mmCIF file with all atom_site columns, C-alpha atoms in Angstrom:
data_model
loop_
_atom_site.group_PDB
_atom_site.id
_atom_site.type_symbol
_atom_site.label_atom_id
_atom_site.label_alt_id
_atom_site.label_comp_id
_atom_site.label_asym_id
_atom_site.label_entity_id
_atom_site.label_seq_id
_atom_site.pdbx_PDB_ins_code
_atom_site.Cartn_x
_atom_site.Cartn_y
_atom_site.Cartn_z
_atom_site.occupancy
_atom_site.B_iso_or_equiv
_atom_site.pdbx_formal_charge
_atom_site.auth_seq_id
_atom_site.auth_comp_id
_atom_site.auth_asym_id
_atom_site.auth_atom_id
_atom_site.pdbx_PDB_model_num
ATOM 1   C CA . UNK K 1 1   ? -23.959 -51.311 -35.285 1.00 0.00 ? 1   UNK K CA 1
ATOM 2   C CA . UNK K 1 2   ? -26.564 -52.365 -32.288 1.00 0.00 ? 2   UNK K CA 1
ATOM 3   C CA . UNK K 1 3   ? -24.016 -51.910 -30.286 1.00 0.00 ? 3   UNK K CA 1
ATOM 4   C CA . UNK K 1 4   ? -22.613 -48.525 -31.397 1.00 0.00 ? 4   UNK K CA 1
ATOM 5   C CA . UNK K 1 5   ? -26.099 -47.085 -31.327 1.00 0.00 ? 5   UNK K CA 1
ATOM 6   C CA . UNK K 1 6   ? -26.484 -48.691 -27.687 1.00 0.00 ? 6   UNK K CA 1
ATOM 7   C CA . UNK K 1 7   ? -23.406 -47.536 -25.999 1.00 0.00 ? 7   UNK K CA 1
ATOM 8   C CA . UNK K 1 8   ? -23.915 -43.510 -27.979 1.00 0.00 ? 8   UNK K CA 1
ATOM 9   C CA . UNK K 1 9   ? -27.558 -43.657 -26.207 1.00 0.00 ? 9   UNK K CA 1
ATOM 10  C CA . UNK K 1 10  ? -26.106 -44.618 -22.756 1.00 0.00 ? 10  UNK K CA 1
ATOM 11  C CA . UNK K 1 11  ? -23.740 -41.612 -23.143 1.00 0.00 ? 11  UNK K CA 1
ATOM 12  C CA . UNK K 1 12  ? -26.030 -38.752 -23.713 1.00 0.00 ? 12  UNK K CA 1
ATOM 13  C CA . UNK K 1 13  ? -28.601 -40.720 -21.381 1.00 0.00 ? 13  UNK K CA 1
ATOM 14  C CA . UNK K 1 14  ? -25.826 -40.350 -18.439 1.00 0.00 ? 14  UNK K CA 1
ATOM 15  C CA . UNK K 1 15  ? -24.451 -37.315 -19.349 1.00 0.00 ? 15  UNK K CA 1
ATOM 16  C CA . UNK K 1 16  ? -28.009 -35.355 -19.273 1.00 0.00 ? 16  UNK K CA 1
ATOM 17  C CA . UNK K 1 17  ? -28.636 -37.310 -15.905 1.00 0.00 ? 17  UNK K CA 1
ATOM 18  C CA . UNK K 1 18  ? -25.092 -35.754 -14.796 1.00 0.00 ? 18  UNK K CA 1
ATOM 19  C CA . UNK K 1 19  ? -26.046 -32.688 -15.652 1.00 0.00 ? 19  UNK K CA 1
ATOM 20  C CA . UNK K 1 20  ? -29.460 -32.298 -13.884 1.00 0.00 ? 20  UNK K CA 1
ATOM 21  C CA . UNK K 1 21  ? -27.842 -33.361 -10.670 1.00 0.00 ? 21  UNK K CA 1
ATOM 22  C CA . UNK K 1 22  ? -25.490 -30.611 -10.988 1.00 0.00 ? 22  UNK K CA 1
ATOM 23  C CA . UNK K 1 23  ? -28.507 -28.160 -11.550 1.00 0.00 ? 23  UNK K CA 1
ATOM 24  C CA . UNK K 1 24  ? -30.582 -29.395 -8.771  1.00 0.00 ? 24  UNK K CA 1
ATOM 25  C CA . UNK K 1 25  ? -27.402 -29.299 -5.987  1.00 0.00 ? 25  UNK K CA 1
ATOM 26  C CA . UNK K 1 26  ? -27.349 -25.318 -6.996  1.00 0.00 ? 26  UNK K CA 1
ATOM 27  C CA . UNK K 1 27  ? -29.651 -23.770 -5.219  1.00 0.00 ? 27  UNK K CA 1
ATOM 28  C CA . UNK K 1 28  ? -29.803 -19.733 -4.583  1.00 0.00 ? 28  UNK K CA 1
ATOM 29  C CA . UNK K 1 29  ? -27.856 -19.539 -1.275  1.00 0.00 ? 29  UNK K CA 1
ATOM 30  C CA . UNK K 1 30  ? -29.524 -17.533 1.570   1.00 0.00 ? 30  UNK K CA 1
ATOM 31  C CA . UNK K 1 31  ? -28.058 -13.619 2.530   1.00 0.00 ? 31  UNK K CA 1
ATOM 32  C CA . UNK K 1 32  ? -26.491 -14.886 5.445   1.00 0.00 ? 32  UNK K CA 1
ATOM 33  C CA . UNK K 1 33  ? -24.603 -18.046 3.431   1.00 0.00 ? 33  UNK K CA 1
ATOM 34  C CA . UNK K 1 34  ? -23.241 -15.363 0.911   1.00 0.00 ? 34  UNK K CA 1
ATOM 35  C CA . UNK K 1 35  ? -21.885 -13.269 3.562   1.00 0.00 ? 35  UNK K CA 1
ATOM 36  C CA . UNK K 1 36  ? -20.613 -16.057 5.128   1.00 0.00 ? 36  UNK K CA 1
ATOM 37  C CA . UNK K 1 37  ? -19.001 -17.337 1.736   1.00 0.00 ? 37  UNK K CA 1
ATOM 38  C CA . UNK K 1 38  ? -17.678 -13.812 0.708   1.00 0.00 ? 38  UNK K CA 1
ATOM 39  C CA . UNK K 1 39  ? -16.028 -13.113 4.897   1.00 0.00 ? 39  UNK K CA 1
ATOM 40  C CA . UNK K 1 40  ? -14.206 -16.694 4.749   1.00 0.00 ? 40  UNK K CA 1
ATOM 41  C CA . UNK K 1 41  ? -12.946 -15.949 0.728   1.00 0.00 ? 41  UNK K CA 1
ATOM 42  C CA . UNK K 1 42  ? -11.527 -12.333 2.090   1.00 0.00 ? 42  UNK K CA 1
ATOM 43  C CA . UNK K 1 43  ? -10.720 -14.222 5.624   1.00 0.00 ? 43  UNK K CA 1
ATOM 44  C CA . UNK K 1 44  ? -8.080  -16.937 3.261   1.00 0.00 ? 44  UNK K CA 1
ATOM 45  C CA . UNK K 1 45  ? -7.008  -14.337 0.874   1.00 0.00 ? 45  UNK K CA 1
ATOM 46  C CA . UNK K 1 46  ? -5.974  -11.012 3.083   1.00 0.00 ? 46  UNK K CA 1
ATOM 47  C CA . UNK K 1 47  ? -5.214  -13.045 6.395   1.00 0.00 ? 47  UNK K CA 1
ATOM 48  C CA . UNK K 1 48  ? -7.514  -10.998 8.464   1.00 0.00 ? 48  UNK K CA 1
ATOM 49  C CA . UNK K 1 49  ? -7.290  -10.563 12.248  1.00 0.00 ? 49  UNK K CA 1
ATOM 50  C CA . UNK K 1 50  ? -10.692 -11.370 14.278  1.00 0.00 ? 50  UNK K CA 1
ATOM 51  C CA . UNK K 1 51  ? -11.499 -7.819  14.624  1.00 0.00 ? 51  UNK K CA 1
ATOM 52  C CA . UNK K 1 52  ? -11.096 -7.361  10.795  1.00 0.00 ? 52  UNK K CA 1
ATOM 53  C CA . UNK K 1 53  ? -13.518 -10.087 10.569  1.00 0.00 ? 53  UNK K CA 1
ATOM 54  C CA . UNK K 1 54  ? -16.555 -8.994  12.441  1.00 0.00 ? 54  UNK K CA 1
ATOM 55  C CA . UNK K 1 55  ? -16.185 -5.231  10.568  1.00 0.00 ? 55  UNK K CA 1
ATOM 56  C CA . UNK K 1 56  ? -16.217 -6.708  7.080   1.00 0.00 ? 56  UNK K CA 1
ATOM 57  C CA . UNK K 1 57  ? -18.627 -9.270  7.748   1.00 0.00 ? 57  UNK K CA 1
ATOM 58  C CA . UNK K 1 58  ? -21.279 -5.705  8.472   1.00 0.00 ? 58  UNK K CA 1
ATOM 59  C CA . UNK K 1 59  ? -19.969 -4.248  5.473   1.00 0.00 ? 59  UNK K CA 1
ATOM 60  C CA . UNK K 1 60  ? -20.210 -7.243  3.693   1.00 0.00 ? 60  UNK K CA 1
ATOM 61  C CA . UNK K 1 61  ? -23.969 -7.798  4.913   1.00 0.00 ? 61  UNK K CA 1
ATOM 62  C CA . UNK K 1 62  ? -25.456 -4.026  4.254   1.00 0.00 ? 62  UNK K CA 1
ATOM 63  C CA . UNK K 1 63  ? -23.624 -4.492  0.496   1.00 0.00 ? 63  UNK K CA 1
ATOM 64  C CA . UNK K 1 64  ? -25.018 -8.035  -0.309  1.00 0.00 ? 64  UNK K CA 1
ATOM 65  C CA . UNK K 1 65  ? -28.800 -6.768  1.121   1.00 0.00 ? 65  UNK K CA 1
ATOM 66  C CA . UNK K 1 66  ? -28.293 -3.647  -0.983  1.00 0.00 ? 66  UNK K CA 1
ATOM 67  C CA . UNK K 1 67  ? -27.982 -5.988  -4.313  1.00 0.00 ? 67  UNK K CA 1
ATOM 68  C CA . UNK K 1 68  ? -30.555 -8.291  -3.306  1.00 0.00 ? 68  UNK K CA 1
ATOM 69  C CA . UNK K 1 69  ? -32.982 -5.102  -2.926  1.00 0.00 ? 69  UNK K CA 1
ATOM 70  C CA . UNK K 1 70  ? -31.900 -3.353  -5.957  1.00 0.00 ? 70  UNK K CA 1
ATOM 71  C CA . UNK K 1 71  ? -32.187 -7.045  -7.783  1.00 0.00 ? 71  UNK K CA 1
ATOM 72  C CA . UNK K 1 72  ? -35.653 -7.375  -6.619  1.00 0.00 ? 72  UNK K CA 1
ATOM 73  C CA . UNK K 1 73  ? -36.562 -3.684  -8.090  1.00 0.00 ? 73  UNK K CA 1
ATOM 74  C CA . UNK K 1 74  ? -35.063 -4.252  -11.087 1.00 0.00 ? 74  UNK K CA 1
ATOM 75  C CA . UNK K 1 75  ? -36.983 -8.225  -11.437 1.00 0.00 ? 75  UNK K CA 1
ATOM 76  C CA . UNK K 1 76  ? -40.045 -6.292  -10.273 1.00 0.00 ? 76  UNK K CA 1
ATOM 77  C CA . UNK K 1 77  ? -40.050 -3.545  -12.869 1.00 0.00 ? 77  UNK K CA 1
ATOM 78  C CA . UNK K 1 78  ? -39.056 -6.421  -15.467 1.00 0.00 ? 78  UNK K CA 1
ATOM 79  C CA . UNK K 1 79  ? -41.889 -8.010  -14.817 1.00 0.00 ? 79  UNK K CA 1
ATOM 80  C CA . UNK K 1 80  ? -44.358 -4.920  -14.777 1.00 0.00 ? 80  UNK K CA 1
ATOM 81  C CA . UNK K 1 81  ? -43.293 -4.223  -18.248 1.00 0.00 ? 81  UNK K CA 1
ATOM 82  C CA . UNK K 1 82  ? -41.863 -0.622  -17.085 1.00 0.00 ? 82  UNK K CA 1
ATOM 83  C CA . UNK K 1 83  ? -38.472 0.447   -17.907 1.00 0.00 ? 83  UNK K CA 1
ATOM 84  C CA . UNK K 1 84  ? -35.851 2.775   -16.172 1.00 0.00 ? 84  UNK K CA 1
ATOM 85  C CA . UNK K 1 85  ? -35.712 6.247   -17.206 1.00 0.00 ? 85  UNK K CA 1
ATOM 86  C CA . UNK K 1 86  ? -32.269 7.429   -18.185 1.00 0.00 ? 86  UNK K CA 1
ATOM 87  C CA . UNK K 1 87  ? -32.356 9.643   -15.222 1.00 0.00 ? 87  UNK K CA 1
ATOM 88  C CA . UNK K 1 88  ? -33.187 6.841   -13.582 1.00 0.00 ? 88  UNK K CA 1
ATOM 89  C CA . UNK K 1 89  ? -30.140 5.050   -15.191 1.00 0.00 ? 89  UNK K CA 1
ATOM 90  C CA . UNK K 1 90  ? -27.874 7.736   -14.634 1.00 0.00 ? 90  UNK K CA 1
ATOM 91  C CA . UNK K 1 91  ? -29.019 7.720   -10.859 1.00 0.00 ? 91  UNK K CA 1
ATOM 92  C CA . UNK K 1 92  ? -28.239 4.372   -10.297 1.00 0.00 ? 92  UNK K CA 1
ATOM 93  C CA . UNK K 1 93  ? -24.839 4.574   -11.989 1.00 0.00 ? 93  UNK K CA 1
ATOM 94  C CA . UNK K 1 94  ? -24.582 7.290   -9.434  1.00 0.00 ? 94  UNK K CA 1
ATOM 95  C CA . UNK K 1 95  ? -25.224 5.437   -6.667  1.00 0.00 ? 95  UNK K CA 1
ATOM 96  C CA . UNK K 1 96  ? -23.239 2.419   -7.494  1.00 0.00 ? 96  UNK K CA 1
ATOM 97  C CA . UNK K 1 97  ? -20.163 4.674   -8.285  1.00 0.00 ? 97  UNK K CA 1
ATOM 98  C CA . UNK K 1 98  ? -20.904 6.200   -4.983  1.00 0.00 ? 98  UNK K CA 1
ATOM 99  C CA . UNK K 1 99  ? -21.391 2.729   -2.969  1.00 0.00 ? 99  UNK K CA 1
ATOM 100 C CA . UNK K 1 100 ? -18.394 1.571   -4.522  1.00 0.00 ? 100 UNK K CA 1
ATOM 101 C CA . UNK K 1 101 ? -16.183 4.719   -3.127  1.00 0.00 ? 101 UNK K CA 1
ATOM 102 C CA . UNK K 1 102 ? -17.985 4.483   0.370   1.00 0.00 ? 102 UNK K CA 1
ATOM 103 C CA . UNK K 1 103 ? -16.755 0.699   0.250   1.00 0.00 ? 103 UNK K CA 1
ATOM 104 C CA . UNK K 1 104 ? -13.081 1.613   -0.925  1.00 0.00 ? 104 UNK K CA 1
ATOM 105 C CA . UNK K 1 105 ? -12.413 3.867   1.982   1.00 0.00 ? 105 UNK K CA 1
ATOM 106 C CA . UNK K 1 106 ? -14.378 1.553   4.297   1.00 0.00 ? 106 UNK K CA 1
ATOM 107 C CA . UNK K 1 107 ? -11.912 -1.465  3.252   1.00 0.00 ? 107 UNK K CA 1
ATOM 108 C CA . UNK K 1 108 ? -8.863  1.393   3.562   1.00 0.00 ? 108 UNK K CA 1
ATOM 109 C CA . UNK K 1 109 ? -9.919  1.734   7.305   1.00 0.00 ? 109 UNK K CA 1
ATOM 110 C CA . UNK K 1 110 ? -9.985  -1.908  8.032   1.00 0.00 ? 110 UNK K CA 1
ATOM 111 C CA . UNK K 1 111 ? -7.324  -3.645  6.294   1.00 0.00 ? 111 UNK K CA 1
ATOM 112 C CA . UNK K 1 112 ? -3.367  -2.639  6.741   1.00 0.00 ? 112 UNK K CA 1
ATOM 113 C CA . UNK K 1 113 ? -1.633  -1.809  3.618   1.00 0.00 ? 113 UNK K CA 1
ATOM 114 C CA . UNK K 1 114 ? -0.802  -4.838  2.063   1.00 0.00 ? 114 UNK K CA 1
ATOM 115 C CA . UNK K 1 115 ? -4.145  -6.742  3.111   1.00 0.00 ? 115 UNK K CA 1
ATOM 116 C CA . UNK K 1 116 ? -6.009  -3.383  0.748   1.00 0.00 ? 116 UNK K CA 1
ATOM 117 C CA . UNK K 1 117 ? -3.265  -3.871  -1.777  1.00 0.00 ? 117 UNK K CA 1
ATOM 118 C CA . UNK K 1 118 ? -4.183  -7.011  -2.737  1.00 0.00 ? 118 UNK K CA 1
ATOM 119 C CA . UNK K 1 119 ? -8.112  -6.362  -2.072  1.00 0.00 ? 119 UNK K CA 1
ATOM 120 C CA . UNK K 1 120 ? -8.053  -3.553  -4.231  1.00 0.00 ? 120 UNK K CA 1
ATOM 121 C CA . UNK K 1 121 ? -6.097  -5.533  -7.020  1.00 0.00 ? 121 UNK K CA 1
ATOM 122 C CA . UNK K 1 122 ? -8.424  -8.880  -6.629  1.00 0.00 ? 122 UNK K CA 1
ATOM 123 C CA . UNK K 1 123 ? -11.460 -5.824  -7.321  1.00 0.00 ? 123 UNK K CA 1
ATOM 124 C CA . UNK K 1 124 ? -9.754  -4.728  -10.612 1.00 0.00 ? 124 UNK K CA 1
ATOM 125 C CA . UNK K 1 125 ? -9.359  -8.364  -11.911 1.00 0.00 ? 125 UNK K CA 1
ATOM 126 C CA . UNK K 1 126 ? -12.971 -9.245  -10.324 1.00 0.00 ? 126 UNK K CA 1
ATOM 127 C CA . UNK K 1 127 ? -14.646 -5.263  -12.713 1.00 0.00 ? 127 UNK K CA 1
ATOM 128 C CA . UNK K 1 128 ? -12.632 -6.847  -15.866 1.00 0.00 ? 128 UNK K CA 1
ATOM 129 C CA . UNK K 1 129 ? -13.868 -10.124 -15.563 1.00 0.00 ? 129 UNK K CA 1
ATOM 130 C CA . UNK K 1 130 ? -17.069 -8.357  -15.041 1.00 0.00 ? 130 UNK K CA 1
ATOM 131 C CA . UNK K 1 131 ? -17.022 -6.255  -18.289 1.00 0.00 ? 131 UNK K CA 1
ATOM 132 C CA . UNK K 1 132 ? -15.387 -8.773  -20.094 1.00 0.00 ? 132 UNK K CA 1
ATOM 133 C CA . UNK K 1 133 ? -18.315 -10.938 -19.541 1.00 0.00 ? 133 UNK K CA 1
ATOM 134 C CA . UNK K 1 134 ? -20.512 -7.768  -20.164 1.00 0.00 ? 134 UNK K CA 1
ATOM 135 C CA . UNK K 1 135 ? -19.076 -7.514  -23.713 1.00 0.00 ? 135 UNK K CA 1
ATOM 136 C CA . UNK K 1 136 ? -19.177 -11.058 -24.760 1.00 0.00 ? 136 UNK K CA 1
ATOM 137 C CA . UNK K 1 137 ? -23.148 -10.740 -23.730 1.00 0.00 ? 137 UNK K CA 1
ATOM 138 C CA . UNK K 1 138 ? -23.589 -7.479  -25.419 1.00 0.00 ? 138 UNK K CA 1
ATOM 139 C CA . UNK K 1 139 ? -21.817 -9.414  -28.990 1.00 0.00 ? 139 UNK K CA 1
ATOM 140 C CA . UNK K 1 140 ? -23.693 -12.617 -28.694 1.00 0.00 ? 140 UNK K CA 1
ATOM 141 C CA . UNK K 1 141 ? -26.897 -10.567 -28.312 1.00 0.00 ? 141 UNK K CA 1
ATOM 142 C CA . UNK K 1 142 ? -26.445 -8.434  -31.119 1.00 0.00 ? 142 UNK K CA 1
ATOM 143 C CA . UNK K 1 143 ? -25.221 -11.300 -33.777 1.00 0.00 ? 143 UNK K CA 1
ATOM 144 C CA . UNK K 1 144 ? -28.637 -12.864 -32.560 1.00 0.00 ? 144 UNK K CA 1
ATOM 145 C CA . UNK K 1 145 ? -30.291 -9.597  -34.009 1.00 0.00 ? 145 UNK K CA 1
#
């Protein structure tokens, strides 16, 4: 029985150890590491030329900066206490529907046919994954209420 009790203690003793290791080796990765990261995942995926490179790693750039400044409005109105407006919802949906077409014909210039083919698709599987996520967030929140 010593020994049962013994060995169950060593388990959740090493897997709790495992698992803070894993949190402390993810740290928030810098602007230029995510545009890095994102330019070499399209770079494997759509086979892109050098040239096709260096104009989706600016694209890339202004869109990742964009987030990080609308993520730091959004943390510092969160902390502030003060909420978006719905016009100020509806603007931003505006803006994001807008930065998302202005991307979309950006990636039709650069990439050949096949190369936006598949970046378009890998954009519609990347939104559902999105949403679907979304939704499972939205049900486990409201089962909590």
């Amino acid at each position: 029985m010593k020994k049962l009790l013994v060995a169950a203690l060593l388990v959740v003793g090493m897997t709790t150890f495992a698992q803070e290791q894993v949190m402390e080796q993810k740290a928030p990765m810098t602007t230029e590491q995510k545009v890095e990261s994102q330019v070499k995942r399209m770079t494997k995926e759509l086979s892109l030329d050098d040239k096709q490179v260096q104009e989706i790693r600016t694209i890339v750039a202004k869109e990742i900066e964009m987030k990080a400044a609308g993520k730091a409005d959004m943390e510092a109105r969160k902390a502030s206490g003060v909420k978006l407006s719905k016009e100020e919802v509806k603007a931003r949906k505006a803006k994001s529907q807008e930065d998302e077409i202005a991307m979309d014909a950006n990636m039709k210039k650069i990439l050949n046919a096949d190369q936006y083919t598949k970046w378009a698709q890998k954009m519609q599987e990347r939104k559902e994954k999105m949403e679907a996520k979304r939704a499972e967030k939205l049900k486990v929140n409201s089962v909590e209420k």
